[in-house]
């Protein structure tokens, strides 16, 4: 709380001093006659601990540089004050547009006010920035559908439903446990809502049983999406709810990193190998998890093509630099608490073992060798 107040005060001071000394503002979008080489795009990414953000940052940078723009790319190490400071610096160094994937969707209001005062358009990248009027555009995937797809994969893995949506042969009851992402990430709520809307009828009719009784997002969320924290929570669940010999049959996991922590806890408790491995879902198609899916250890992941997302961010950024309004394909879903932010949303795809080749390898996202090795060549 106090950190947040301090951050806001700090940014207010910054905004005032910028207004006092620069008149027009440091960035001010593009001006007529500006060449790409005169324009800088600040790109603020949350962390390098997850492959996807590294791929996102690199793709956005490469695509902008290919068009001749300058790029100021920063990673914040999942630390909120670091991200605030990096965005402050981008503004003072003269960014003309900001592309931001926030760690905490509500923590950057001060920076965004400074950006607005300097007339720098702000694009929220994948994660919506909340509680600020100063977010101009949002590029992401259909995050509710990600949750629906994760829950559907769990149902398919358990045999309750078939891939084509028809009713499966399995009747249950199956013991499942639920995980969600970081509560300060708007996406975590969309994923969980989509998943729970899909699972609810099966929980209500007794096909699925959440044995721990933990079904609220506050009970199942993992701060900063940390793999170790997910492993610890799974270990605790096994000790507290499955020490009577009953088995867990499925785990709803919203992100591959968490899935790997969950899988480690399960394997340490004797699941897998000769015994059966519970159905564990995921997201992001991280290479280590794609290998686990290929090896039959993880059930599935949800693939979000970050190359396409980066492309949309570049299209939107360039529109702003040319004084235009980027084209949205959704102007209803993403209310950030202050306004509905015009959005461009991309579709998602579920990848089970059979889809690794057609979706990930044939599209050039990974090579067959990378999947076999569980490591990207980079
Ligand atoms: C992203 C997911 C990612 C998660 C953890 C979310 O905001 O939408 O793709 O798995 O953050 O990095």
Coordinates of C-alpha atoms in Angstrom, one line a residue, residues 8-365:
X8 CA 2.2 7.4 -7.4
X9 CA 3.7 10.4 -5.6
X10 CA 7.0 9.8 -7.4
X11 CA 5.3 9.8 -10.8
X12 CA 3.2 12.9 -10.0
X13 CA 6.5 14.7 -9.2
X14 CA 8.0 13.4 -12.5
X15 CA 4.9 14.5 -14.5
X16 CA 5.0 18.0 -13.0
X17 CA 8.7 18.4 -13.6
X18 CA 8.3 17.2 -17.2
X19 CA 5.4 19.5 -17.8
X20 CA 7.4 22.4 -16.4
X21 CA 10.5 21.9 -18.4
X22 CA 9.5 20.4 -21.7
X23 CA 6.2 22.0 -22.6
X24 CA 5.3 19.5 -25.4
X25 CA 6.4 16.5 -23.3
X26 CA 9.3 14.2 -23.9
X27 CA 7.5 11.8 -26.2
X28 CA 4.3 13.2 -27.7
X29 CA 3.7 10.3 -30.2
X30 CA 4.9 11.0 -33.7
X31 CA 4.9 14.4 -35.5
X32 CA 4.5 15.1 -39.2
X33 CA 7.8 14.6 -40.9
X34 CA 9.2 12.2 -38.3
X35 CA 11.1 9.4 -39.8
X36 CA 11.0 6.0 -38.1
X37 CA 14.6 6.5 -37.0
X38 CA 13.5 9.6 -35.0
X39 CA 10.9 7.6 -33.1
X40 CA 11.4 5.3 -30.0
X41 CA 9.1 2.7 -28.7
X42 CA 9.5 1.7 -25.0
X43 CA 8.7 -1.9 -24.4
X44 CA 8.3 -3.0 -20.8
X45 CA 8.1 -6.7 -20.1
X46 CA 7.5 -8.4 -16.7
X47 CA 10.1 -11.1 -16.4
X48 CA 12.6 -13.3 -18.1
X49 CA 11.8 -16.4 -15.9
X50 CA 9.2 -17.5 -18.4
X51 CA 10.1 -18.2 -22.0
X52 CA 7.1 -16.5 -23.4
X53 CA 8.0 -13.0 -22.3
X54 CA 11.5 -13.3 -23.7
X55 CA 9.9 -14.4 -27.0
X56 CA 7.4 -11.6 -26.8
X57 CA 10.1 -8.9 -26.1
X58 CA 12.4 -10.2 -28.9
X59 CA 9.6 -10.4 -31.4
X60 CA 8.3 -6.9 -30.8
X61 CA 11.8 -5.5 -30.9
X62 CA 12.8 -7.3 -34.1
X63 CA 9.6 -6.3 -35.9
X64 CA 9.9 -2.6 -34.9
X65 CA 13.6 -2.4 -35.7
X66 CA 12.9 -4.0 -39.1
X67 CA 10.7 -1.0 -39.8
X68 CA 13.5 1.3 -38.7
X69 CA 12.2 2.4 -35.3
X70 CA 14.3 2.6 -32.2
X71 CA 13.3 0.3 -29.4
X72 CA 13.9 0.6 -25.6
X73 CA 13.2 -2.9 -24.3
X74 CA 13.4 -3.6 -20.5
X75 CA 12.6 -6.6 -18.3
X76 CA 11.5 -5.9 -14.7
X77 CA 12.4 -9.2 -13.0
X78 CA 8.9 -9.5 -11.7
X79 CA 9.5 -6.6 -9.3
X80 CA 6.9 -3.8 -9.3
X81 CA 9.1 -0.9 -8.3
X82 CA 11.6 -1.9 -11.0
X83 CA 8.9 -1.9 -13.6
X84 CA 7.7 1.5 -12.4
X85 CA 11.2 2.9 -12.6
X86 CA 11.8 1.5 -16.0
X87 CA 8.7 3.0 -17.4
X88 CA 9.5 6.4 -15.8
X89 CA 12.9 6.2 -17.5
X90 CA 11.4 5.3 -20.9
X91 CA 9.2 8.5 -20.6
X92 CA 12.2 10.7 -19.6
X93 CA 14.3 9.2 -22.4
X94 CA 11.7 10.3 -24.9
X95 CA 9.6 7.3 -25.8
X96 CA 7.0 8.1 -28.4
X97 CA 4.8 5.1 -27.7
X98 CA 4.8 2.6 -24.7
X99 CA 4.0 -1.1 -25.0
X100 CA 3.6 -2.5 -21.5
X101 CA 3.0 -6.0 -20.1
X102 CA 2.4 -5.2 -16.5
X103 CA 3.4 -7.3 -13.5
X104 CA 0.6 -5.8 -11.3
X105 CA -2.2 -4.5 -13.5
X106 CA -3.0 -1.7 -11.0
X107 CA 0.5 -0.5 -10.0
X108 CA 1.4 1.8 -12.9
X109 CA -1.2 4.6 -12.6
X110 CA 1.4 7.2 -11.8
X111 CA 3.6 6.3 -14.8
X112 CA 0.5 6.3 -17.1
X113 CA -0.5 9.7 -15.9
X114 CA 3.0 11.0 -16.8
X115 CA 2.7 9.3 -20.2
X116 CA -0.7 10.9 -20.8
X117 CA 0.7 14.3 -19.8
X118 CA 3.5 13.9 -22.3
X119 CA 0.9 12.6 -24.9
X120 CA 2.6 9.2 -25.2
X121 CA 0.1 6.6 -26.3
X122 CA 0.1 3.4 -24.1
X123 CA -0.6 -0.1 -25.4
X124 CA -1.3 -2.8 -22.8
X125 CA 0.4 -5.9 -23.9
X126 CA -1.4 -9.2 -23.1
X127 CA -2.2 -8.1 -19.6
X128 CA -4.8 -5.4 -19.1
X129 CA -3.6 -2.4 -17.1
X130 CA -6.4 -1.6 -14.7
X131 CA -7.8 1.5 -12.8
X132 CA -6.4 4.1 -15.2
X133 CA -8.0 6.2 -18.0
X134 CA -4.6 6.4 -19.6
X135 CA -4.5 3.1 -21.5
X136 CA -5.2 3.6 -25.1
X137 CA -5.3 0.1 -26.6
X138 CA -5.0 -3.5 -25.5
X139 CA -3.6 -6.4 -27.6
X140 CA -4.2 -9.9 -26.2
X141 CA -5.8 -13.3 -26.7
X142 CA -9.3 -14.2 -25.8
X143 CA -8.5 -14.9 -22.2
X144 CA -11.9 -16.2 -21.1
X145 CA -11.6 -18.8 -23.9
X146 CA -8.2 -19.8 -22.6
X147 CA -9.8 -20.8 -19.4
X148 CA -12.6 -22.6 -21.2
X149 CA -10.0 -24.5 -23.3
X150 CA -8.0 -25.5 -20.2
X151 CA -11.1 -26.9 -18.4
X152 CA -12.2 -28.6 -21.6
X153 CA -8.8 -30.2 -21.9
X154 CA -9.2 -31.5 -18.3
X155 CA -12.6 -33.0 -19.1
X156 CA -11.2 -34.6 -22.3
X157 CA -8.1 -35.9 -20.4
X158 CA -10.4 -37.6 -17.9
X159 CA -12.6 -39.0 -20.6
X160 CA -15.7 -37.2 -19.4
X161 CA -15.9 -35.3 -22.8
X162 CA -14.6 -36.1 -26.2
X163 CA -12.4 -33.7 -28.3
X164 CA -15.4 -33.0 -30.6
X165 CA -17.4 -31.8 -27.6
X166 CA -19.6 -34.9 -27.3
X167 CA -20.1 -36.7 -24.0
X168 CA -17.3 -39.1 -23.1
X169 CA -17.7 -42.6 -21.7
X170 CA -16.1 -41.9 -18.3
X171 CA -18.5 -41.3 -15.4
X172 CA -16.2 -40.5 -12.5
X173 CA -16.3 -39.5 -9.8
X174 CA -12.9 -37.9 -10.3
X175 CA -10.9 -36.1 -7.7
X176 CA -9.5 -32.8 -9.1
X177 CA -7.6 -29.8 -7.7
X178 CA -7.6 -26.3 -9.1
X179 CA -4.8 -23.7 -9.5
X180 CA -5.0 -20.1 -10.7
X181 CA -2.4 -17.5 -11.6
X182 CA -1.4 -14.3 -9.8
X183 CA -4.3 -12.3 -8.4
X184 CA -2.8 -9.0 -9.5
X185 CA -2.8 -10.2 -13.2
X186 CA -6.2 -9.4 -14.8
X187 CA -5.8 -12.5 -17.0
X188 CA -5.7 -14.9 -14.1
X189 CA -9.3 -13.9 -13.3
X190 CA -10.4 -14.4 -16.9
X191 CA -8.7 -17.8 -17.1
X192 CA -10.3 -19.0 -13.9
X193 CA -13.8 -17.7 -14.7
X194 CA -13.7 -19.4 -18.1
X195 CA -12.5 -22.6 -16.5
X196 CA -15.0 -22.6 -13.6
X197 CA -18.0 -21.8 -15.8
X198 CA -17.0 -24.9 -17.8
X199 CA -16.3 -27.2 -14.8
X200 CA -19.2 -26.1 -12.6
X201 CA -21.9 -28.4 -14.0
X202 CA -19.6 -31.4 -13.6
X203 CA -18.8 -30.4 -10.0
X204 CA -22.5 -29.9 -9.3
X205 CA -23.5 -33.3 -10.6
X206 CA -20.8 -35.1 -8.7
X207 CA -18.7 -36.2 -11.7
X208 CA -15.8 -34.0 -10.4
X209 CA -14.9 -33.6 -6.8
X210 CA -12.5 -30.9 -5.5
X211 CA -11.4 -33.0 -2.6
X212 CA -9.5 -30.1 -0.8
X213 CA -12.7 -28.0 -1.0
X214 CA -10.6 -25.1 -2.3
X215 CA -12.6 -23.7 -5.2
X216 CA -12.3 -19.9 -4.7
X217 CA -9.6 -18.0 -6.8
X218 CA -8.2 -16.5 -3.6
X219 CA -7.6 -20.0 -2.2
X220 CA -5.9 -21.4 -5.4
X221 CA -4.0 -18.4 -6.8
X222 CA -0.2 -18.5 -7.1
X223 CA 1.5 -15.2 -6.6
X224 CA 3.7 -14.1 -9.6
X225 CA 2.9 -17.4 -11.3
X226 CA 5.8 -19.1 -9.5
X227 CA 6.6 -22.7 -10.3
X228 CA 8.1 -23.4 -6.8
X229 CA 5.0 -22.0 -5.1
X230 CA 2.8 -24.3 -7.2
X231 CA 4.9 -27.3 -6.3
X232 CA 4.6 -26.4 -2.6
X233 CA 0.9 -26.0 -2.8
X234 CA 0.5 -29.3 -4.6
X235 CA 2.7 -31.0 -1.9
X236 CA 0.5 -29.5 0.8
X237 CA -2.7 -30.6 -0.9
X238 CA -1.4 -34.2 -1.3
X239 CA -0.5 -34.2 2.4
X240 CA -3.7 -32.6 3.7
X241 CA -6.3 -34.2 1.4
X242 CA -4.9 -37.4 -0.1
X243 CA -3.1 -39.0 2.8
X244 CA -5.9 -41.5 3.1
X245 CA -4.9 -43.5 0.0
X246 CA -7.3 -41.7 -2.4
X247 CA -5.8 -40.5 -5.6
X248 CA -5.9 -37.1 -7.4
X249 CA -7.1 -37.7 -11.0
X250 CA -6.7 -34.2 -12.5
X251 CA -5.3 -30.8 -11.9
X252 CA -6.4 -27.6 -13.6
X253 CA -3.3 -25.6 -14.1
X254 CA -3.3 -22.2 -15.9
X255 CA 0.3 -22.0 -17.0
X256 CA 3.0 -24.5 -18.0
X257 CA 5.5 -23.2 -15.4
X258 CA 2.9 -24.0 -12.7
X259 CA 2.2 -27.3 -14.4
X260 CA 5.8 -28.4 -14.1
X261 CA 5.9 -27.6 -10.4
X262 CA 2.6 -29.6 -9.9
X263 CA 4.0 -32.5 -11.9
X264 CA 7.2 -32.5 -9.8
X265 CA 5.1 -32.7 -6.6
X266 CA 3.0 -35.5 -8.0
X267 CA 6.1 -37.5 -9.2
X268 CA 7.8 -37.0 -5.8
X269 CA 4.6 -38.5 -4.2
X270 CA 4.8 -41.6 -6.5
X271 CA 2.5 -40.6 -9.4
X272 CA 3.6 -41.4 -12.9
X273 CA 6.3 -44.0 -13.8
X274 CA 4.5 -47.3 -13.4
X275 CA 1.5 -45.6 -11.7
X276 CA -1.0 -43.3 -13.4
X277 CA -0.2 -39.7 -13.9
X278 CA -3.1 -37.3 -13.2
X279 CA -4.4 -35.1 -16.1
X280 CA -2.5 -31.8 -15.8
X281 CA -3.3 -28.9 -18.1
X282 CA -1.2 -25.8 -19.0
X283 CA -0.7 -22.7 -21.1
X284 CA 1.9 -21.1 -23.3
X285 CA 3.4 -24.1 -25.1
X286 CA 6.8 -23.7 -23.3
X287 CA 9.3 -26.1 -24.8
X288 CA 9.9 -28.0 -21.6
X289 CA 6.2 -28.7 -21.2
X290 CA 5.7 -29.5 -24.9
X291 CA 8.3 -32.3 -24.3
X292 CA 6.3 -33.5 -21.2
X293 CA 3.2 -33.6 -23.4
X294 CA 5.1 -35.5 -26.1
X295 CA 6.3 -37.9 -23.4
X296 CA 2.7 -38.4 -22.1
X297 CA 3.5 -36.7 -18.7
X298 CA 1.5 -33.5 -19.1
X299 CA -1.9 -33.7 -20.8
X300 CA -2.0 -30.4 -22.8
X301 CA -1.2 -26.8 -23.1
X302 CA -3.0 -23.8 -24.6
X303 CA -0.9 -22.3 -27.5
X304 CA -1.0 -18.5 -27.9
X305 CA 1.1 -17.5 -30.9
X306 CA 3.3 -14.7 -29.5
X307 CA 4.5 -14.0 -33.0
X308 CA 1.0 -12.8 -33.9
X309 CA 0.6 -10.9 -30.7
X310 CA 3.9 -9.1 -31.3
X311 CA 2.7 -8.3 -34.8
X312 CA -0.5 -6.7 -33.5
X313 CA 1.4 -4.7 -31.0
X314 CA 3.6 -3.3 -33.8
X315 CA 0.6 -2.6 -36.0
X316 CA -1.1 -0.7 -33.1
X317 CA 2.1 1.1 -32.2
X318 CA 2.7 2.2 -35.7
X319 CA -0.9 3.5 -36.1
X320 CA -0.4 5.7 -33.0
X321 CA 3.0 6.9 -34.4
X322 CA 1.2 7.9 -37.6
X323 CA -1.5 9.8 -35.6
X324 CA -4.2 7.1 -36.4
X325 CA -6.4 5.0 -34.2
X326 CA -5.5 1.3 -34.2
X327 CA -8.2 -1.1 -35.4
X328 CA -10.0 -3.0 -32.6
X329 CA -11.9 -6.2 -32.9
X330 CA -13.4 -6.0 -29.4
X331 CA -14.8 -2.9 -27.8
X332 CA -16.9 -4.5 -25.0
X333 CA -15.0 -7.1 -23.0
X334 CA -12.1 -5.4 -21.3
X335 CA -13.3 -2.8 -18.8
X336 CA -10.3 -1.8 -16.8
X337 CA -12.4 -0.3 -13.9
X338 CA -12.4 3.2 -15.5
X339 CA -13.2 2.6 -19.1
X340 CA -13.6 -0.1 -21.7
X341 CA -10.2 -0.4 -23.5
X342 CA -10.5 -1.0 -27.2
X343 CA -8.8 -4.4 -27.9
X344 CA -7.4 -6.6 -30.5
X345 CA -7.9 -10.2 -29.4
X346 CA -6.3 -13.2 -31.0
X347 CA -7.6 -16.8 -31.0
X348 CA -6.0 -19.7 -29.0
X349 CA -5.5 -23.4 -29.8
X350 CA -5.4 -26.4 -27.5
X351 CA -2.4 -28.7 -28.0
X352 CA -2.5 -32.3 -26.9
X353 CA 0.2 -34.8 -28.0
X354 CA -1.5 -35.2 -31.4
X355 CA -1.5 -31.5 -32.1
X356 CA 2.3 -30.9 -31.4
X357 CA 3.2 -31.6 -35.1
X358 CA 0.4 -29.9 -36.9
X359 CA 0.2 -26.8 -34.7
X360 CA 3.7 -26.2 -33.3
X361 CA 6.1 -27.9 -35.6
X362 CA 4.5 -27.4 -39.0
X363 CA 4.0 -23.7 -38.2
X364 CA 7.7 -23.3 -37.4
X365 CA 7.2 -22.5 -33.8

